[in-house]
Structure formats: C-alpha cells, structure tokens
Coordinates of C-alpha atoms in Angstrom, one line a residue:
X850 CA 16.4 27.2 28.0
X851 CA 12.7 26.9 29.0
X852 CA 10.3 26.8 26.2
X853 CA 6.6 27.2 26.7
X854 CA 4.3 25.3 24.3
X855 CA 0.7 26.4 24.7
X856 CA -1.5 23.8 23.1
X857 CA -4.9 22.3 23.6
X858 CA -5.5 18.6 23.0
X859 CA -9.1 17.9 21.9
X860 CA -10.2 14.5 23.3
X861 CA -13.1 12.4 22.0
X862 CA -14.0 9.7 24.4
X863 CA -16.0 7.0 22.8
X864 CA -18.5 4.8 24.7
X865 CA -19.0 1.1 24.3
X866 CA -20.9 -1.6 25.9
X867 CA -17.9 -2.8 28.0
X868 CA -17.2 0.1 30.2
X869 CA -19.7 2.9 29.5
X870 CA -19.7 4.3 33.0
X871 CA -15.9 4.4 33.0
X872 CA -15.9 6.6 29.9
X873 CA -18.5 8.9 31.5
X874 CA -16.1 9.5 34.4
X875 CA -13.3 10.3 32.0
X876 CA -15.3 12.9 30.2
X877 CA -16.2 14.6 33.5
X878 CA -12.5 14.5 34.6
X879 CA -11.4 16.1 31.4
X880 CA -14.0 18.9 31.6
X881 CA -12.9 19.7 35.2
X882 CA -9.2 19.8 34.3
X883 CA -9.3 21.6 31.0
X884 CA -8.0 25.0 32.3
X885 CA -4.4 26.0 32.5
X886 CA -2.6 26.5 35.8
X887 CA -0.2 29.5 35.9
X888 CA 1.4 28.3 39.1
X889 CA 2.5 25.0 37.6
X890 CA 6.0 23.9 38.9
X891 CA 7.6 21.1 36.8
X892 CA 9.6 20.0 39.8
X893 CA 6.6 19.3 41.9
X894 CA 5.6 15.7 42.5
X895 CA 2.8 14.2 40.3
X896 CA -0.8 14.6 41.4
X897 CA -1.6 12.1 44.1
X898 CA -5.0 11.6 42.6
X899 CA -3.4 10.2 39.5
X900 CA -1.0 8.0 41.4
X901 CA -3.8 6.4 43.5
X902 CA -6.1 6.0 40.5
X903 CA -7.1 2.5 39.6
X904 CA -4.5 1.0 37.2
X905 CA -7.0 -0.5 34.8
X906 CA -9.0 2.7 34.6
X907 CA -5.8 4.6 33.9
X908 CA -4.7 2.2 31.2
X909 CA -8.0 2.4 29.4
X910 CA -8.0 6.1 29.7
X911 CA -4.5 6.6 28.4
X912 CA -5.1 4.3 25.4
X913 CA -7.7 6.8 24.2
X914 CA -5.3 9.7 24.4
X915 CA -4.3 9.4 20.8
X916 CA -7.7 8.6 19.4
X917 CA -8.6 10.6 16.4
X918 CA -12.1 12.2 16.6
X919 CA -12.4 12.4 12.8
X920 CA -12.1 8.6 12.6
X921 CA -15.4 7.0 11.5
X922 CA -14.2 3.4 12.1
X923 CA -14.8 3.3 15.9
X924 CA -16.9 0.1 15.6
X925 CA -14.2 -1.6 13.5
X926 CA -11.3 -0.8 16.0
X927 CA -9.8 -4.1 17.1
X928 CA -10.1 -4.9 20.8
X929 CA -7.0 -6.0 22.8
X930 CA -6.0 -7.1 26.2
X931 CA -2.7 -6.1 27.9
X932 CA -0.5 -8.3 30.0
X933 CA 2.5 -7.3 32.1
X934 CA 5.0 -9.3 34.1
X935 CA 7.6 -8.3 36.7
X936 CA 10.6 -10.5 37.4
X937 CA 11.2 -10.1 41.2
X938 CA 14.8 -11.3 40.8
X939 CA 15.7 -8.2 38.8
X940 CA 16.2 -5.2 41.1
X941 CA 14.7 -1.9 39.7
X942 CA 17.0 1.1 39.7
X943 CA 15.8 4.6 40.5
X944 CA 15.1 5.6 36.9
X945 CA 13.7 2.3 35.7
X946 CA 10.0 2.1 34.9
X947 CA 7.7 0.3 37.3
X948 CA 5.4 -2.4 35.9
X949 CA 2.4 -0.1 36.3
X950 CA 4.1 2.8 34.4
X951 CA 5.3 0.4 31.6
X952 CA 1.7 -0.9 31.2
X953 CA 0.4 2.6 31.1
X954 CA 2.8 3.5 28.3
X955 CA 1.9 0.2 26.5
X956 CA -1.8 1.3 26.5
X957 CA -0.7 4.6 24.8
X958 CA 1.2 2.6 22.2
X959 CA -1.9 0.4 21.6
X960 CA -4.1 3.5 21.2
X961 CA -1.6 5.0 18.7
X962 CA -1.7 1.7 16.7
X963 CA -5.5 2.0 16.4
X964 CA -6.5 -0.6 19.0
X965 CA -9.0 -0.3 21.8
X966 CA -7.8 -1.6 25.2
X967 CA -10.5 -3.5 27.1
X968 CA -8.5 -4.4 30.2
X969 CA -5.2 -5.5 31.6
X970 CA -3.5 -7.9 34.1
X971 CA -0.1 -8.4 35.5
X972 CA 1.9 -10.9 37.4
X973 CA 4.9 -10.7 39.7
X974 CA 7.1 -13.9 39.6
X975 CA 10.5 -15.1 40.6
X976 CA 11.2 -16.1 37.0
X977 CA 9.2 -16.0 33.8
X978 CA 7.9 -19.1 32.3
X979 CA 10.2 -20.4 29.5
X980 CA 7.3 -21.7 27.5
X981 CA 4.4 -19.3 28.1
X982 CA 6.1 -16.3 29.7
X983 CA 3.4 -16.2 32.4
X984 CA 2.2 -19.0 34.7
X985 CA -0.6 -21.5 33.8
X986 CA -3.1 -19.9 36.2
X987 CA -2.5 -16.5 34.7
X988 CA -2.8 -18.0 31.3
X989 CA -6.4 -19.3 32.1
X990 CA -7.3 -15.9 33.6
X991 CA -6.2 -14.1 30.4
X992 CA -8.3 -16.5 28.3
X993 CA -11.4 -15.9 30.4
X994 CA -11.0 -12.1 30.2
X995 CA -10.6 -12.3 26.5
X996 CA -13.8 -14.3 26.2
X997 CA -15.6 -11.8 28.4
X998 CA -14.5 -8.8 26.3
X999 CA -14.7 -10.7 23.0
X1000 CA -11.2 -9.5 22.0
X1001 CA -9.0 -11.4 19.6
X1002 CA -5.6 -9.7 20.4
X1003 CA -3.4 -9.9 23.5
X1004 CA -0.3 -7.7 23.9
X1005 CA 2.6 -8.6 26.2
X1006 CA 4.7 -5.8 27.6
X1007 CA 8.0 -7.5 26.7
X1008 CA 9.7 -9.0 23.7
X1009 CA 8.6 -12.6 23.6
X1010 CA 10.8 -15.4 22.1
X1011 CA 9.6 -17.1 19.0
X1012 CA 8.8 -20.3 20.9
X1013 CA 6.9 -18.4 23.6
X1014 CA 4.8 -16.6 21.0
X1015 CA 4.0 -19.9 19.2
X1016 CA 3.0 -21.7 22.5
X1017 CA 0.8 -18.8 23.5
X1018 CA -1.0 -18.6 20.2
X1019 CA -1.7 -22.4 20.3
X1020 CA -2.9 -22.2 23.9
X1021 CA -5.2 -19.3 23.5
X1022 CA -6.7 -20.6 20.3
X1023 CA -7.4 -24.0 21.8
X1024 CA -8.8 -22.5 25.0
X1025 CA -11.2 -20.0 23.3
X1026 CA -12.2 -22.0 20.3
X1027 CA -13.1 -25.1 22.4
X1028 CA -16.1 -23.3 23.9
X1029 CA -17.0 -21.1 20.9
X1030 CA -18.6 -22.5 17.8
X1031 CA -17.4 -19.6 15.8
X1032 CA -13.7 -20.1 15.2
X1033 CA -11.5 -17.1 16.1
X1034 CA -7.9 -16.5 15.4
X1035 CA -6.1 -15.1 18.5
X1036 CA -3.1 -12.8 17.8
X1037 CA -0.3 -12.7 20.3
X1038 CA 1.7 -9.5 20.0
X1039 CA 4.7 -8.3 22.0
X1040 CA 5.9 -4.7 22.7
X1041 CA 8.4 -4.8 19.9
X1042 CA 5.8 -5.9 17.3
X1043 CA 3.5 -3.1 18.5
X1044 CA 6.1 -0.4 18.1
X1045 CA 7.1 -1.7 14.7
X1046 CA 3.5 -1.6 13.6
X1047 CA 3.2 2.1 14.6
X1048 CA 6.4 2.8 12.7
X1049 CA 4.9 1.1 9.6
X1050 CA 1.7 3.2 9.8
X1051 CA 3.6 6.5 10.2
X1052 CA 6.4 5.9 7.6
X1053 CA 5.7 8.5 4.9
X1054 CA 8.9 8.9 3.0
X1055 CA 10.7 6.3 0.9
X1056 CA 13.7 6.3 3.3
X1057 CA 11.4 5.7 6.3
X1058 CA 9.6 2.9 4.6
X1059 CA 12.9 1.2 3.7
X1060 CA 14.1 1.3 7.3
X1061 CA 10.8 0.1 8.7
X1062 CA 10.6 -2.8 6.2
X1063 CA 14.2 -3.9 7.3
X1064 CA 13.2 -3.8 11.0
X1065 CA 10.0 -5.8 10.3
X1066 CA 11.7 -8.5 8.2
X1067 CA 14.6 -8.8 10.8
X1068 CA 12.0 -9.3 13.6
X1069 CA 9.8 -11.7 11.6
X1070 CA 12.6 -13.9 10.2
X1071 CA 13.0 -16.2 13.3
X1072 CA 9.2 -16.1 13.9
X1073 CA 8.1 -17.8 10.6
X1074 CA 5.8 -20.7 11.5
X1075 CA 5.7 -24.0 9.7
X1076 CA 2.3 -23.3 8.3
X1077 CA 2.9 -24.7 4.8
X1078 CA 5.1 -27.7 5.6
X1079 CA 2.8 -30.0 3.6
X1080 CA 3.9 -28.2 0.3
X1081 CA 6.9 -30.0 -1.2
X1082 CA 8.9 -28.9 -4.2
X1083 CA 10.5 -32.3 -4.9
X1084 CA 9.2 -35.7 -3.7
X1085 CA 9.2 -39.3 -4.6
X1086 CA 6.3 -40.4 -6.7
X1087 CA 4.0 -43.3 -6.2
X1088 CA 5.2 -46.9 -6.7
X1089 CA 8.9 -45.8 -6.8
X1090 CA 8.4 -43.3 -9.5
X1091 CA 10.2 -40.0 -8.9
X1092 CA 9.5 -36.5 -10.1
X1093 CA 13.3 -35.7 -10.0
X1094 CA 15.0 -38.9 -10.8
X1095 CA 17.8 -40.8 -8.9
X1096 CA 19.3 -38.8 -6.1
X1097 CA 16.4 -36.4 -5.8
X1098 CA 14.0 -38.6 -3.9
X1099 CA 12.9 -37.5 -0.4
X1100 CA 10.7 -35.1 1.3
X1101 CA 12.0 -32.2 -0.7
X1102 CA 12.1 -28.5 0.1
X1103 CA 9.5 -27.2 2.5
X1104 CA 7.7 -23.9 1.9
X1105 CA 9.1 -22.6 5.2
X1106 CA 12.6 -23.0 3.9
X1107 CA 11.7 -21.2 0.7
X1108 CA 10.0 -18.3 2.7
X1109 CA 13.1 -17.9 4.8
X1110 CA 15.4 -17.8 1.7
X1111 CA 13.2 -15.2 0.1
X1112 CA 13.1 -13.1 3.3
X1113 CA 16.9 -13.1 3.6
X1114 CA 17.1 -11.9 0.0
X1115 CA 14.8 -9.0 0.7
X1116 CA 16.8 -8.1 3.9
X1117 CA 20.0 -8.1 1.8
X1118 CA 18.4 -5.8 -0.8
X1119 CA 17.0 -3.5 1.8
X1120 CA 20.4 -3.2 3.6
X1121 CA 22.0 -2.2 0.3
X1122 CA 19.3 0.4 -0.3
X1123 CA 19.8 1.9 3.2
X1124 CA 23.5 2.0 2.6
X1125 CA 22.9 4.2 -0.4
X1126 CA 20.7 6.4 1.8
X1127 CA 23.5 6.7 4.3
X1128 CA 25.8 7.8 1.5
X1129 CA 23.3 10.3 0.3
X1130 CA 22.9 11.7 3.8
X1131 CA 26.7 11.9 4.3
X1132 CA 26.9 14.0 1.1
X1133 CA 24.3 16.3 2.5
X1134 CA 26.2 16.7 5.8
X1135 CA 29.4 17.4 3.9
X1136 CA 27.6 20.2 2.0
X1137 CA 26.4 21.7 5.3
X1138 CA 29.9 21.6 6.8
X1139 CA 31.1 23.7 3.8
X1140 CA 28.6 26.3 4.8
X1141 CA 30.3 26.6 8.2
X1142 CA 26.9 26.8 10.1
X1143 CA 26.6 25.1 13.5
X1144 CA 24.3 22.1 13.6
X1145 CA 21.8 21.7 16.6
X1146 CA 19.9 18.4 16.9
X1147 CA 16.6 18.0 18.7
X1148 CA 16.5 14.8 20.7
X1149 CA 14.1 13.5 23.2
X1150 CA 11.4 11.0 24.2
X1151 CA 8.6 10.3 21.7
X1152 CA 5.8 12.9 21.7
X1153 CA 7.9 15.3 23.8
X1154 CA 7.2 18.1 21.3
X1155 CA 10.4 18.2 19.2
X1156 CA 8.6 19.0 15.9
X1157 CA 6.6 21.8 17.5
X1158 CA 9.8 23.3 18.9
X1159 CA 11.3 23.2 15.3
X1160 CA 8.3 24.9 13.8
X1161 CA 8.3 27.6 16.5
X1162 CA 12.0 28.4 16.0
X1163 CA 12.0 28.2 12.2
X1164 CA 8.5 29.3 11.3
X1165 CA 8.1 26.1 9.1
X1166 CA 5.2 23.7 8.9
X1167 CA 6.7 20.4 9.6
X1168 CA 4.1 17.7 10.5
X1169 CA 3.6 17.8 14.3
X1170 CA 0.8 15.9 16.1
X1171 CA 0.0 14.6 19.6
X1172 CA 0.8 11.1 18.4
X1173 CA 3.6 8.7 19.4
X1174 CA 6.3 8.5 16.7
X1175 CA 4.7 11.1 14.4
X1176 CA 8.2 11.9 13.0
X1177 CA 10.4 9.2 11.7
X1178 CA 12.6 11.1 9.2
X1179 CA 15.1 13.8 10.2
X1180 CA 14.2 17.3 9.0
X1181 CA 16.7 20.2 8.9
X1182 CA 15.8 24.0 8.8
X1183 CA 17.8 27.1 8.9
X1184 CA 17.1 29.2 12.0
X1185 CA 18.1 32.7 12.8
X1186 CA 19.0 33.4 16.4
X1187 CA 19.6 37.2 17.0
X1188 CA 22.4 38.1 19.3
X1189 CA 24.7 35.4 18.4
X1190 CA 28.1 35.8 16.7
X1191 CA 26.8 33.4 14.0
X1192 CA 23.1 34.2 13.9
X1193 CA 22.2 31.3 11.4
X1194 CA 22.2 27.7 12.7
X1195 CA 20.9 24.4 11.3
X1196 CA 18.2 22.9 13.5
X1197 CA 17.5 19.2 12.9
X1198 CA 14.5 17.2 14.1
X1199 CA 15.1 13.5 14.7
X1200 CA 13.1 10.4 15.6
X1201 CA 12.0 10.0 19.2
X1202 CA 13.2 7.5 21.7
X1203 CA 11.2 5.2 24.0
X1204 CA 11.9 2.8 26.9
X1205 CA 12.7 -0.8 25.9
X1206 CA 13.5 0.4 22.3
X1207 CA 13.7 -2.6 20.0
X1208 CA 17.2 -3.4 18.8
X1209 CA 15.8 -4.0 15.3
X1210 CA 14.8 -0.3 15.1
X1211 CA 18.2 1.0 16.3
X1212 CA 20.0 -1.1 13.7
X1213 CA 17.5 -0.2 10.9
X1214 CA 17.4 3.6 11.7
X1215 CA 21.2 3.9 11.9
X1216 CA 21.2 6.3 8.9
X1217 CA 18.7 8.5 10.7
X1218 CA 20.5 8.4 14.1
X1219 CA 23.8 9.4 12.5
X1220 CA 22.3 12.9 12.1
X1221 CA 22.6 13.2 15.9
X1222 CA 26.2 12.1 16.0
X1223 CA 27.2 15.0 13.5
X1224 CA 25.5 17.7 15.6
X1225 CA 27.5 20.3 17.5
X1226 CA 24.9 20.7 20.3
X1227 CA 22.0 18.5 21.3
X1228 CA 18.7 20.1 22.5
X1229 CA 17.1 17.5 24.8
X1230 CA 13.3 18.2 24.7
X1231 CA 11.6 17.0 27.8
X1232 CA 7.9 16.8 28.3
X1233 CA 7.6 17.9 32.0
X1234 CA 3.8 17.6 31.9
X1235 CA 4.3 13.8 32.1
X1236 CA 4.5 12.5 35.6
X1237 CA 7.4 10.1 34.6
X1238 CA 9.4 12.9 32.8
X1239 CA 12.5 12.2 34.9
X1240 CA 12.5 8.5 33.8
X1241 CA 11.9 9.6 30.2
X1242 CA 14.9 11.9 30.5
X1243 CA 17.0 9.1 31.9
X1244 CA 15.9 6.7 29.1
X1245 CA 17.0 9.2 26.4
X1246 CA 20.4 9.8 28.1
X1247 CA 20.9 6.1 28.3
X1248 CA 20.4 5.7 24.6
X1249 CA 22.7 8.6 23.8
X1250 CA 25.3 7.0 26.0
X1251 CA 25.0 3.7 24.1
X1252 CA 25.5 5.7 20.9
X1253 CA 28.7 7.1 22.3
X1254 CA 27.5 10.8 22.4
X1255 CA 28.3 11.6 26.0
X1256 CA 30.9 14.1 24.9
X1257 CA 28.3 16.3 23.1
X1258 CA 27.0 19.5 24.8
X1259 CA 23.4 18.9 25.9
X1260 CA 20.9 21.6 26.7
X1261 CA 17.7 20.6 28.4
X1262 CA 14.4 22.1 27.0
X1263 CA 11.5 21.9 29.4
X1264 CA 8.5 21.7 27.1
X1265 CA 4.8 21.8 27.8
X1266 CA 5.3 23.6 31.2
X1267 CA 1.9 25.1 30.8

C-alpha cells in the first residue's frame, strides 16, 4: 500500500538577538523549497545539501519545526542548550542513530516541549564520566556557552543517573552563579524527562493523564533530592527534654523519607486505576470480537501521519497535527473497504514510537499498547520524507519484536511521498 498525504506545513521562523542571520537564511531556504516535486523517489538517498549542512544550524532549525505561529509567548519561551555524547567503545549497527541524527531529533523534541534551542555541543569519549557524564573540560565549555546565550536549561541526549543529574546541577549552578550577581537556577534535563514532559502536555483524556502521571512518578522517585532534610518530625528537645518521650529521641523522620512514602502511595493508587482501565479496554475488545470484524492497528514512528491516515480512511475528525506525540490514546473507527469479502474493518490509531523510548513509558502505557497485540494486521506507517526513515522503520520493528509481535502480518504504508 502506498498512501499519498498532500499537506502543507506553515512555518513561522522567529528572530532573536542570538542568531538573527541564521533565521533569515532559514526563511529563504523554506521559500525556495516550498514547491512539491512530482519526481520524488522515496528510495533515493537524502539531499546532500542537508547532510553537509552545519550541525548546529540544522539543530536550531529543526527545533523550530513544531513552533506554533499562533503562540504569543515567544519572548517567554525558555532557552535551552543541547549536549550529546558518543561512547566509542559501543559499535554502532547499520540501523542505529548516529550522534548527529540523535541530537537533531532531540532538538525537535525540545521544540515540541516549548523550548528554544540556542546551541549544542557533543563529545566522543572512550567511556562516559560516572559523576558528570561528560569530561571536566566539556563541562566548562557548556557553562561558558550557557552564560553566552543566557539560558538556564541544559538537555542531555541520554538518560542520566540520579547522581549524575545531581552533580551536574551543583556544578552548573556554582559555575554560573559565581560570576553573576543575579542568582539563577540551572535545570539539568535528560532525554527521558523531556519526552515525559511532552506526554504530560499532550495528555487530554483521563486515561492518558493517569498513564503519564505513573511514568513521571516512577521516573522522579529515585531522583528526589534531600532539599528538606532540616525538617524533622520527631527530635530530642533542649536540655534533655523530648517531644516524644523515652525511646523516641533522635534525629527523627526527614522530609525526604516522607516524600518518598507519599510518592510510593500515589504510584500504588495509579497502578490500581490503570489496571481498571485495562479491564475496561479488555471488555471493549471482547465486544468487538463478538462483532466478527477484523481489527487493523496503525503503528509507526511518532509524527509519521497515523492519525491523518485514520481520518482519510474513515472520514472522521480525530485530532491530527504536525507535532511529536500528538496522539496518546488509541482511537478505533469502523472503515468500509469496498471489494473485500468482509467490507467493514476496525481501524485503530495508537501512540507513536521513538528511538531510546523510556522504559517508564512502555510500562505505564501497557494498557494502550495491548491494542496492538489484539490486532489481526498491523499497518506500519512510515514517513519517507524523513532522511532517516529507514532507521525509524527499524526502531519501530525493534519495539514490536520486544513486545512479541513478530508473528503479526505487517503491511508498510509509505506516507508523505509527495
């Protein structure tokens, strides 16, 4: 199946005092490449001009891809700086993302989260630093660049350990605030936190909000910092007096311990709520089975056009936008396909995949991903307009293999071929 999706993406390129000339060149490039090419071949290699383009310019440009022209909060958009690292001891396979491609995708994620990318840097090392993830020299370089662009957020293209994130925050805050009278709080975010933030912004239904909350709490639980350790519930009083009596003297319970206990309670409640959602969805699937209609699930990389394909086949008006992770909840519609022995089928739209998908999301969205396992046929929607579409295809197939769905019939849909 080859499906043509003719669409026009309106781009608004803002200008700022950091890279005004760079934005001007982007506007000229978009004006020159706005026409459609009828001789486009999805199997051709990507444009060499794009490959040879400066990485930093490409990252800043792609971060603006999902900027909303209607937004009036351009001046209030938070500035961020991107950091990537390649471990030379790990051999890249043919379908693995290169560091440059991964940073480029990270810039799109930052733009979808409402951030403005001011610049980026990367480092190739034999082994990542256990305390700071990057080397001390690169750490100083990042601090200098953040001072230059006056940004208070740095995003790492990996999942940092809790200790690495804590050490980085302390180092950046000490380095920047030592030479600046106005105290700033530097945020250190990794790729997982950025994706979870996008999910939190796009969760519209109660089911989606429950799943996102579970993923966020699971991610944040080991990253609680000892900010309130000076607060004590029980402690010995002055001159031997005690607030709790014999056997209760001592430092008492710290606020951090109380926060962890409360967070674990919330996680337990959310898991029970999601289990009820799974039961409800199982009842829905059983009712569909009684209808005897074949079920077809749309799967694919995020922003590949799955919701647009669903709307085109069914004539419905499911929310579809040129935004990463616009769809979080599965949507099913009855579609009539003339010429088939059974003309009516059930077409289901599902959440999109992405490379380096956080394990917290896979566990939290288990109820949603079960819709894929119950399908008779999988329609794999592929955005062939993306230069890395083969790697996106391999990333989706890898996740399907991890879910144990290799025995399902898969039909590839080449989308956006215009």
